């Protein structure tokens, strides 16, 4: 089945009307997945498990549950009982969890069928899809370009129509940026809405789980199935909404806003497209407000993110030492075993981030560096709160260019790039990780025949509102903007 242009509801109806059985559907999906394996999008194909689940569901599709018998893919940082879970890292390349992450349990309860575990930049650190231990994942539209990351395999799978949805993780932008690069929908809920119990962390105060889909409506089902306060995750919260019932309602007058200092950087055709969108919204009776964001704070986003996430990253992954988990190297004592295991099994990005993170965690540096970056985070959060006194929905550009080429990515000195004046433009989506607000990227326009998305945000806990706005914009975009079409075009 072509999942690219099909809603979950339509797949469900086909199953209910017996136009296709769960087993047929899963067999087709496995076949397509196998053909795609050389793209490295999967670390593990769950063939036997998927066939078994489908078999059990033959003639038992739940007519009251849209997710019943729907094939999907988990990002491989989500623990799955009895199934390899690597977080994209060699150090976990033999780790088989003895328990399910809460989100894995949720989809088991919903009787959705897990097809595989998707590649990610090691330990969710990175934004390219080039750094999963099993190999590079490239952009499905253009093999010379990156797919983006860290949730690279999940984005690839949905963009290519291999599965109708996939889970992802988002610490800085790892769902919402690849969504932009691949012409799909990527959503990160309010912090804590979906339990992270059993998700291998990057930086817990910024980590979120979320989804990739091909349309906004499908998110309503996924959110209702997964939002729940979970006693196993002390950061989880109650944030229930009647998504399915209300996803199509939209306020007559929405106050949209964009940040002046951000839109000033957008150039050429894309700038025109944003203006065109604002014009349409105004014509439809909505407000579009230009907002000011303290420029020093905007410029502080990349550094603040790096400081906080690197420190939390090294601290929350202290257990990946070759002793408790995963690959173990030789050594004369436990210290040497840890050192050798980590040296051999971690990639460059993880090593660099762990070193910088550890430096900040040294007691003499904590006050000077880490505490300071947390204060800056607080100031940024207050600045965002100030914006929401004027608007309901904040519009941001998830990316201002199509996915870069692999060559470009390898050619850039990362630290150098971050020192450039406008480098915040590439890290804007991190705003939503700093304050935990719900944030969604949907397909917007095309440039060089590559997709570029648009990103919408609302106040924390206003998940329904942001999805309603996204559903509304999705329609406007379908009617008024040119997008990248199917692969067979
Ligand atoms: N690109 C960001 C990084 O390199 C985002 C990572 C993420 O959201 N997991 O850390």
Coordinates of C-alpha atoms and ligand atoms in Angstrom, one line a residue:
X1 CA 0.0 0.0 0.0
X2 CA 1.2 3.5 -0.8
X3 CA 1.3 5.0 2.7
X4 CA 2.5 8.3 1.4
X5 CA -0.9 9.5 0.3
X6 CA -3.1 7.5 2.7
X7 CA -4.3 8.5 6.1
X8 CA -4.4 6.1 9.1
X9 CA -8.2 6.3 8.9
X10 CA -8.1 5.1 5.3
X11 CA -5.8 2.2 6.0
X12 CA -8.0 1.3 9.0
X13 CA -11.1 1.3 6.8
X14 CA -9.4 -1.0 4.3
X15 CA -8.6 -3.4 7.1
X16 CA -12.1 -3.3 8.5
X17 CA -13.7 -3.8 5.0
X18 CA -11.2 -6.7 4.5
X19 CA -9.8 -5.1 1.3
X20 CA -6.5 -6.2 2.9
X21 CA -5.8 -8.4 5.9
X22 CA -3.2 -7.6 8.6
X23 CA -1.0 -10.3 7.3
X24 CA -1.1 -9.1 3.7
X25 CA -0.4 -5.6 4.9
X26 CA 2.5 -6.6 7.0
X27 CA 4.0 -8.9 4.4
X28 CA 3.9 -6.0 1.9
X29 CA 5.5 -3.7 4.4
X30 CA 8.2 -6.2 5.2
X31 CA 8.9 -6.7 1.5
X32 CA 9.3 -3.0 0.9
X33 CA 11.4 -2.6 4.0
X34 CA 13.8 -5.4 2.8
X35 CA 14.3 -3.7 -0.5
X36 CA 15.2 -0.6 1.3
X37 CA 17.7 -2.2 3.8
X38 CA 20.7 -1.0 1.8
X39 CA 19.7 2.6 2.6
X40 CA 20.6 1.7 6.3
X41 CA 17.4 3.2 7.5
X42 CA 16.8 0.2 9.8
X43 CA 19.1 -1.3 12.4
X44 CA 16.8 -4.2 13.1
X45 CA 14.0 -5.6 10.9
X46 CA 11.5 -7.3 13.2
X47 CA 10.3 -9.8 10.6
X48 CA 9.2 -12.8 12.7
X49 CA 7.7 -10.7 15.5
X50 CA 5.7 -8.6 12.9
X51 CA 4.4 -11.7 11.1
X52 CA 3.4 -13.3 14.4
X53 CA 1.5 -10.1 15.5
X54 CA -0.2 -9.9 12.1
X55 CA -1.2 -13.5 12.2
X56 CA -2.8 -13.0 15.6
X57 CA -4.8 -10.1 14.3
X58 CA -6.2 -11.8 11.2
X59 CA -10.0 -11.3 11.5
X60 CA -9.5 -9.5 14.8
X61 CA -8.9 -5.9 13.7
X62 CA -10.5 -3.7 16.3
X63 CA -13.1 -1.5 14.6
X64 CA -12.9 1.0 17.4
X65 CA -9.2 1.5 17.3
X66 CA -7.6 3.1 14.2
X67 CA -4.1 2.0 15.2
X68 CA -5.0 -1.7 15.3
X69 CA -2.8 -3.7 12.8
X70 CA -1.1 -0.6 11.5
X71 CA 2.6 -1.2 10.7
X72 CA 5.1 1.3 12.1
X73 CA 8.7 1.8 13.1
X74 CA 10.4 2.9 16.4
X75 CA 13.5 5.0 16.6
X76 CA 16.1 2.6 18.0
X77 CA 16.6 4.5 21.3
X78 CA 13.2 3.1 22.4
X79 CA 13.7 0.0 24.5
X80 CA 11.8 -3.0 23.1
X81 CA 11.7 -6.2 25.2
X82 CA 13.6 -9.0 23.6
X83 CA 14.5 -6.9 20.5
X84 CA 17.9 -5.4 19.9
X85 CA 18.0 -1.7 21.0
X86 CA 21.2 0.1 20.2
X87 CA 20.5 3.9 20.2
X88 CA 22.7 3.9 17.1
X89 CA 25.8 3.2 19.1
X90 CA 28.3 0.4 18.7
X91 CA 28.6 0.2 22.5
X92 CA 25.0 -1.0 22.6
X93 CA 25.2 -3.1 19.5
X94 CA 24.4 -6.3 21.5
X95 CA 22.0 -4.9 24.0
X96 CA 18.6 -6.6 24.2
X97 CA 16.4 -5.0 26.8
X98 CA 14.4 -7.1 29.3
X99 CA 11.6 -4.6 29.3
X100 CA 9.5 -2.3 27.1
X101 CA 9.7 1.5 27.1
X102 CA 6.3 2.9 28.1
X103 CA 5.8 4.2 24.5
X104 CA 6.5 0.7 23.2
X105 CA 3.9 -0.7 25.6
X106 CA 1.4 1.8 24.4
X107 CA 1.7 0.7 20.8
X108 CA 1.6 -2.9 21.8
X109 CA -1.6 -2.2 23.7
X110 CA -3.0 -0.5 20.6
X111 CA -2.0 -3.6 18.6
X112 CA 0.1 -1.6 16.1
X113 CA 2.7 -3.8 14.4
X114 CA 6.4 -3.0 14.9
X115 CA 8.2 -3.5 11.6
X116 CA 11.7 -2.5 12.7
X117 CA 14.0 -0.3 14.7
X118 CA 15.2 2.8 12.9
X119 CA 18.7 4.2 12.6
X120 CA 19.7 7.4 14.5
X121 CA 22.8 9.5 15.0
X122 CA 24.6 7.8 17.8
X123 CA 22.9 8.4 21.2
X124 CA 20.7 11.0 19.4
X125 CA 23.6 13.3 19.2
X126 CA 23.7 15.0 15.9
X127 CA 21.5 16.2 13.1
X128 CA 22.7 14.5 9.9
X129 CA 21.8 10.8 9.8
X130 CA 25.5 10.1 8.9
X131 CA 26.5 8.8 12.3
X132 CA 24.6 5.7 13.2
X133 CA 27.0 2.8 13.8
X134 CA 25.3 0.8 11.1
X135 CA 26.1 3.3 8.4
X136 CA 24.9 6.5 6.7
X137 CA 21.2 7.2 5.9
X138 CA 20.9 9.6 3.0
X139 CA 18.0 11.8 1.8
X140 CA 15.3 9.8 0.0
X141 CA 14.9 12.7 -2.6
X142 CA 18.5 13.1 -3.4
X143 CA 21.2 10.6 -2.4
X144 CA 23.9 13.3 -2.3
X145 CA 22.1 15.1 0.5
X146 CA 21.6 14.3 4.2
X147 CA 18.3 13.0 5.5
X148 CA 18.9 14.9 8.7
X149 CA 18.7 13.6 12.2
X150 CA 19.1 12.4 14.8
X151 CA 15.9 10.5 14.0
X152 CA 17.2 9.7 10.5
X153 CA 15.8 6.2 9.9
X154 CA 12.3 7.2 11.1
X155 CA 12.2 10.2 8.8
X156 CA 13.4 8.2 5.9
X157 CA 10.8 5.5 6.4
X158 CA 7.9 7.9 6.5
X159 CA 9.1 10.1 3.7
X160 CA 9.6 7.0 1.5
X161 CA 6.1 5.7 2.4
X162 CA 7.5 2.5 3.9
X163 CA 5.4 2.8 7.0
X164 CA 2.6 5.3 7.7
X165 CA 4.2 6.6 10.9
X166 CA 7.3 6.3 13.0
X167 CA 8.4 7.4 16.5
X168 CA 11.2 9.8 16.9
X169 CA 13.1 11.7 19.6
X170 CA 13.7 15.4 19.8
X171 CA 16.3 17.0 22.1
X172 CA 17.1 20.0 19.9
X173 CA 15.2 19.5 16.7
X174 CA 15.7 15.8 15.8
X175 CA 12.1 15.3 14.7
X176 CA 11.2 18.7 13.4
X177 CA 14.3 19.4 11.3
X178 CA 14.4 16.1 9.4
X179 CA 10.7 16.5 8.8
X180 CA 11.5 19.8 7.0
X181 CA 14.3 18.1 4.9
X182 CA 12.0 15.3 3.9
X183 CA 8.7 16.9 3.2
X184 CA 6.8 15.2 6.1
X185 CA 5.1 16.1 9.3
X186 CA 7.2 16.0 12.5
X187 CA 5.7 16.7 15.9
X188 CA 7.1 17.0 19.4
X189 CA 4.5 17.4 22.1
X190 CA 4.7 19.4 25.3
X191 CA 7.6 18.2 27.5
X192 CA 6.4 15.2 29.6
X193 CA 3.3 14.4 27.6
X194 CA 4.7 11.1 26.4
X195 CA 6.6 9.1 29.0
X196 CA 10.3 8.7 28.3
X197 CA 10.6 5.7 30.5
X198 CA 12.7 3.2 28.6
X199 CA 13.9 5.7 26.0
X200 CA 17.7 5.9 26.0
X201 CA 18.4 9.5 26.9
X202 CA 20.5 12.2 25.4
X203 CA 19.8 15.2 27.7
X204 CA 16.8 14.5 29.9
X205 CA 15.7 18.2 30.6
X206 CA 15.4 18.6 26.8
X207 CA 14.4 15.2 25.6
X208 CA 11.0 14.5 24.1
X209 CA 9.5 11.6 22.2
X210 CA 7.2 12.3 19.2
X211 CA 6.2 11.3 15.7
X212 CA 6.7 11.5 12.0
X213 CA 3.5 11.2 9.8
X214 CA 2.4 12.2 6.3
X215 CA -0.4 14.4 7.5
X216 CA -1.5 16.3 10.6
X217 CA -4.7 14.3 11.2
X218 CA -2.8 11.1 11.9
X219 CA -1.1 12.7 14.9
X220 CA -4.5 13.0 16.7
X221 CA -4.6 9.2 16.9
X222 CA -1.0 8.8 18.0
X223 CA -1.3 11.5 20.7
X224 CA -4.4 10.0 22.1
X225 CA -2.8 6.6 22.3
X226 CA 0.4 7.8 24.0
X227 CA -0.3 10.9 26.2
X228 CA -0.4 9.8 29.8
X229 CA 1.1 10.6 33.1
X230 CA 3.4 7.7 33.9
X231 CA 4.7 7.1 37.4
X232 CA 7.8 5.5 35.9
X233 CA 8.9 8.9 34.5
X234 CA 9.0 11.6 37.1
X235 CA 9.0 14.3 34.4
X236 CA 5.8 13.1 32.9
X237 CA 2.6 15.1 33.1
X238 CA -1.1 15.0 32.6
X239 CA -1.9 16.7 29.3
X240 CA -4.9 15.1 27.8
X241 CA -6.9 16.5 24.9
X242 CA -9.7 15.2 22.8
X243 CA -7.5 15.4 19.7
X244 CA -9.5 13.2 17.4
X245 CA -12.8 14.9 18.0
X246 CA -11.4 18.4 17.8
X247 CA -8.5 18.3 15.3
X248 CA -10.6 19.9 12.5
X249 CA -11.9 22.8 14.5
X250 CA -10.1 26.0 14.1
X251 CA -10.6 29.4 15.8
X252 CA -12.1 32.1 13.6
X253 CA -9.4 34.5 14.6
X254 CA -5.9 33.2 15.5
X255 CA -3.1 35.4 16.5
X256 CA -0.1 34.2 14.6
X257 CA 3.4 35.7 15.2
X258 CA 6.8 35.6 13.6
X259 CA 10.1 36.9 15.0
X260 CA 11.5 39.9 13.1
X261 CA 15.1 39.1 13.7
X262 CA 14.5 35.6 12.3
X263 CA 12.5 36.5 9.2
X264 CA 15.1 39.2 8.4
X265 CA 17.5 36.4 7.6
X266 CA 15.3 34.5 5.3
X267 CA 16.2 35.3 1.7
X268 CA 14.9 35.0 -1.9
X269 CA 12.0 32.9 -2.9
X270 CA 11.5 31.4 0.6
X271 CA 11.1 35.0 2.1
X272 CA 8.4 35.6 -0.5
X273 CA 6.6 32.3 0.4
X274 CA 6.5 33.3 4.0
X275 CA 5.1 36.7 3.1
X276 CA 2.5 35.0 0.9
X277 CA 1.5 32.8 3.8
X278 CA 1.1 35.8 6.2
X279 CA -1.0 37.5 3.5
X280 CA -3.3 34.5 3.2
X281 CA -3.7 34.3 6.9
X282 CA -4.6 38.0 7.2
X283 CA -7.1 37.7 4.3
X284 CA -8.7 34.8 6.2
X285 CA -9.3 37.2 9.1
X286 CA -6.4 36.2 11.3
X287 CA -3.8 38.4 12.8
X288 CA -0.1 38.1 11.9
X289 CA 2.1 39.9 14.4
X290 CA 5.7 40.8 14.0
X291 CA 7.6 40.1 17.3
X292 CA 10.9 41.2 18.7
X293 CA 13.2 38.8 20.3
X294 CA 16.2 39.9 22.3
X295 CA 19.1 39.5 19.9
X296 CA 21.7 38.5 22.5
X297 CA 19.4 35.8 23.6
X298 CA 18.8 34.5 20.1
X299 CA 22.5 34.4 19.6
X300 CA 22.9 32.5 22.8
X301 CA 20.7 29.6 21.7
X302 CA 23.4 27.3 20.1
X303 CA 25.9 27.7 23.0
X304 CA 23.3 27.3 25.7
X305 CA 22.0 24.2 24.0
X306 CA 25.5 22.7 23.7
X307 CA 26.4 23.5 27.3
X308 CA 23.3 22.0 28.8
X309 CA 22.9 19.0 26.5
X310 CA 26.6 18.0 26.6
X311 CA 26.6 18.1 30.4
X312 CA 23.4 16.1 30.7
X313 CA 24.5 13.8 27.9
X314 CA 27.6 12.6 29.6
X315 CA 26.0 12.4 33.0
X316 CA 23.0 10.4 31.8
X317 CA 25.1 8.0 29.8
X318 CA 27.6 7.3 32.5
X319 CA 26.3 3.7 32.5
X320 CA 27.5 3.0 29.0
X321 CA 30.9 1.8 30.2
X322 CA 31.3 -1.7 28.7
X323 CA 30.7 -3.2 32.1
X324 CA 27.0 -2.9 32.7
X325 CA 26.0 -2.9 29.1
X326 CA 27.1 -3.8 25.6
X327 CA 30.4 -4.2 24.0
X328 CA 33.3 -4.8 26.4
X329 CA 37.0 -4.3 25.4
X330 CA 39.9 -5.9 27.2
X331 CA 41.8 -4.2 30.0
X332 CA 43.9 -5.0 33.1
X333 CA 41.4 -3.6 35.5
X334 CA 37.9 -2.1 35.4
X335 CA 39.2 1.4 34.7
X336 CA 41.1 0.3 31.7
X337 CA 38.1 -1.8 30.5
X338 CA 35.9 1.3 30.7
X339 CA 38.5 3.4 29.0
X340 CA 39.1 0.9 26.2
X341 CA 35.4 0.1 25.7
X342 CA 34.5 3.7 25.4
X343 CA 37.5 4.6 23.2
X344 CA 36.7 1.8 20.8
X345 CA 32.9 2.0 20.8
X346 CA 32.0 5.7 20.7
X347 CA 32.1 7.8 17.6
X348 CA 33.7 11.2 17.3
X349 CA 30.6 13.3 18.0
X350 CA 29.8 11.5 21.2
X351 CA 33.4 11.6 22.4
X352 CA 33.6 15.4 21.8
X353 CA 30.3 16.0 23.5
X354 CA 31.3 13.9 26.5
X355 CA 34.6 15.6 27.0
X356 CA 33.0 19.1 26.8
X357 CA 30.2 17.9 29.1
X358 CA 32.6 16.5 31.6
X359 CA 34.6 19.7 31.7
X360 CA 31.6 21.6 32.7
X361 CA 30.7 19.0 35.4
X362 CA 34.0 19.4 37.1
X363 CA 33.2 20.9 40.5
X364 CA 35.2 24.1 39.9
X365 CA 33.4 24.7 36.6
X366 CA 29.8 23.9 37.5
X367 CA 29.0 27.3 38.9
X368 CA 31.0 29.1 36.2
X369 CA 29.7 27.3 33.2
X370 CA 26.8 25.0 33.7
X371 CA 24.9 27.1 36.2
X372 CA 25.4 30.1 33.9
X373 CA 24.0 28.4 30.9
X374 CA 20.9 27.3 32.9
X375 CA 20.4 31.0 33.8
X376 CA 20.6 31.9 30.1
X377 CA 18.1 29.2 29.4
X378 CA 15.7 30.7 31.9
X379 CA 16.1 34.1 30.3
X380 CA 15.3 32.6 26.9
X381 CA 12.2 30.9 28.3
X382 CA 11.0 34.2 29.8
X383 CA 11.5 35.8 26.4
X384 CA 9.3 33.2 24.8
X385 CA 6.7 33.7 27.5
X386 CA 6.7 37.4 26.7
X387 CA 6.0 36.6 23.0
X388 CA 3.0 34.5 23.9
X389 CA 1.4 37.5 25.6
X390 CA 0.9 38.8 22.1
X391 CA 0.2 35.6 20.0
X392 CA -1.3 32.2 20.1
X393 CA 0.9 30.5 17.5
X394 CA 4.5 31.2 16.8
X395 CA 5.7 30.5 13.3
X396 CA 9.4 29.6 12.8
X397 CA 11.4 28.5 9.8
X398 CA 12.6 24.9 10.7
X399 CA 15.2 25.3 7.9
X400 CA 15.9 28.1 5.5
X401 CA 17.4 25.9 2.9
X402 CA 16.9 22.4 1.6
X403 CA 18.9 19.6 3.2
X404 CA 22.6 20.2 2.7
X405 CA 24.8 17.8 0.7
X406 CA 26.8 15.3 2.6
X407 CA 29.9 17.0 1.2
X408 CA 28.9 20.3 2.7
X409 CA 28.3 18.7 6.0
X410 CA 31.7 17.1 6.1
X411 CA 33.3 20.3 5.0
X412 CA 32.0 22.4 7.8
X413 CA 33.9 22.9 11.0
X414 CA 31.1 22.6 13.5
X415 CA 32.5 24.9 16.2
X416 CA 33.4 27.4 13.6
X417 CA 29.9 27.4 12.2
X418 CA 28.4 28.0 15.7
X419 CA 30.5 31.1 16.1
X420 CA 29.0 32.8 13.1
X421 CA 26.7 35.6 13.9
X422 CA 23.5 34.2 12.6
X423 CA 24.1 30.6 13.5
X424 CA 21.0 30.7 15.7
X425 CA 18.9 30.4 12.5
X426 CA 19.9 26.7 12.3
X427 CA 19.1 26.1 15.9
X428 CA 15.9 28.0 16.3
X429 CA 13.7 24.9 17.0
X430 CA 15.7 24.4 20.2
X431 CA 13.5 27.2 21.6
X432 CA 10.8 24.5 22.0
X433 CA 13.1 22.2 23.9
X434 CA 14.1 25.0 26.3
X435 CA 10.6 25.7 27.4
X436 CA 8.9 22.4 26.4
X437 CA 6.3 23.9 24.2
X438 CA 4.5 21.7 21.6
X439 CA 6.1 22.2 18.1
X440 CA 5.3 20.8 14.7
X441 CA 6.9 21.0 11.3
X442 CA 4.7 20.5 8.2
X443 CA 5.6 20.5 4.5
X444 CA 5.6 24.0 3.1
X445 CA 7.4 24.6 -0.2
X446 CA 10.0 23.3 -2.6
X447 CA 13.4 24.7 -3.6
X448 CA 15.7 22.9 -6.0
X449 CA 13.1 20.2 -6.1
X450 CA 13.7 19.5 -2.4
X451 CA 11.2 20.0 0.4
X452 CA 11.3 22.8 3.0
X453 CA 8.9 22.8 6.0
X454 CA 7.2 25.4 8.1
X455 CA 7.2 25.1 11.9
X456 CA 4.4 26.1 14.3
X457 CA 4.5 26.4 18.1
X458 CA 2.1 27.1 20.9
X459 CA 2.3 27.6 24.7
X460 CA 3.2 24.5 26.7
X461 CA 0.1 22.3 27.1
X462 CA -1.6 23.8 24.1
X463 CA -0.9 20.7 22.0
X464 CA -4.4 20.6 20.6
X465 CA -4.2 24.2 19.6
X466 CA -1.0 23.8 17.7
X467 CA -2.3 20.7 15.9
X468 CA -5.5 22.5 14.9
X469 CA -3.5 25.4 13.5
X470 CA -1.2 22.9 11.7
X471 CA -4.2 21.1 10.2
X472 CA -5.5 24.5 9.0
X473 CA -2.2 25.6 7.5
X474 CA -1.8 22.2 5.9
X475 CA -5.0 22.9 3.9
X476 CA -3.8 26.4 2.9
X477 CA -0.5 25.0 1.8
X478 CA -2.1 22.2 -0.3
X479 CA -4.2 24.8 -2.0
X480 CA -1.7 27.6 -2.5
X481 CA 1.9 26.4 -2.5
X482 CA 4.0 24.1 -4.6
X483 CA 5.5 21.0 -2.9
X484 CA 7.7 18.2 -3.8
X485 CA 5.6 15.3 -5.1
X486 CA 5.9 11.5 -5.1
X487 CA 9.0 9.6 -5.8
X488 CA 7.6 8.1 -8.9
X489 CA 6.8 11.5 -10.5
Ligands
LIG1 N1 20.9 18.6 16.0 C1 20.9 18.6 17.4 C2 22.2 18.0 17.9 O1 23.1 17.9 17.2 C3 19.6 17.9 17.8 C4 19.8 16.5 18.4 C5 18.5 16.0 18.9 O2 17.4 16.6 18.9 N2 18.5 14.7 19.4 O3 22.3 17.8 19.1

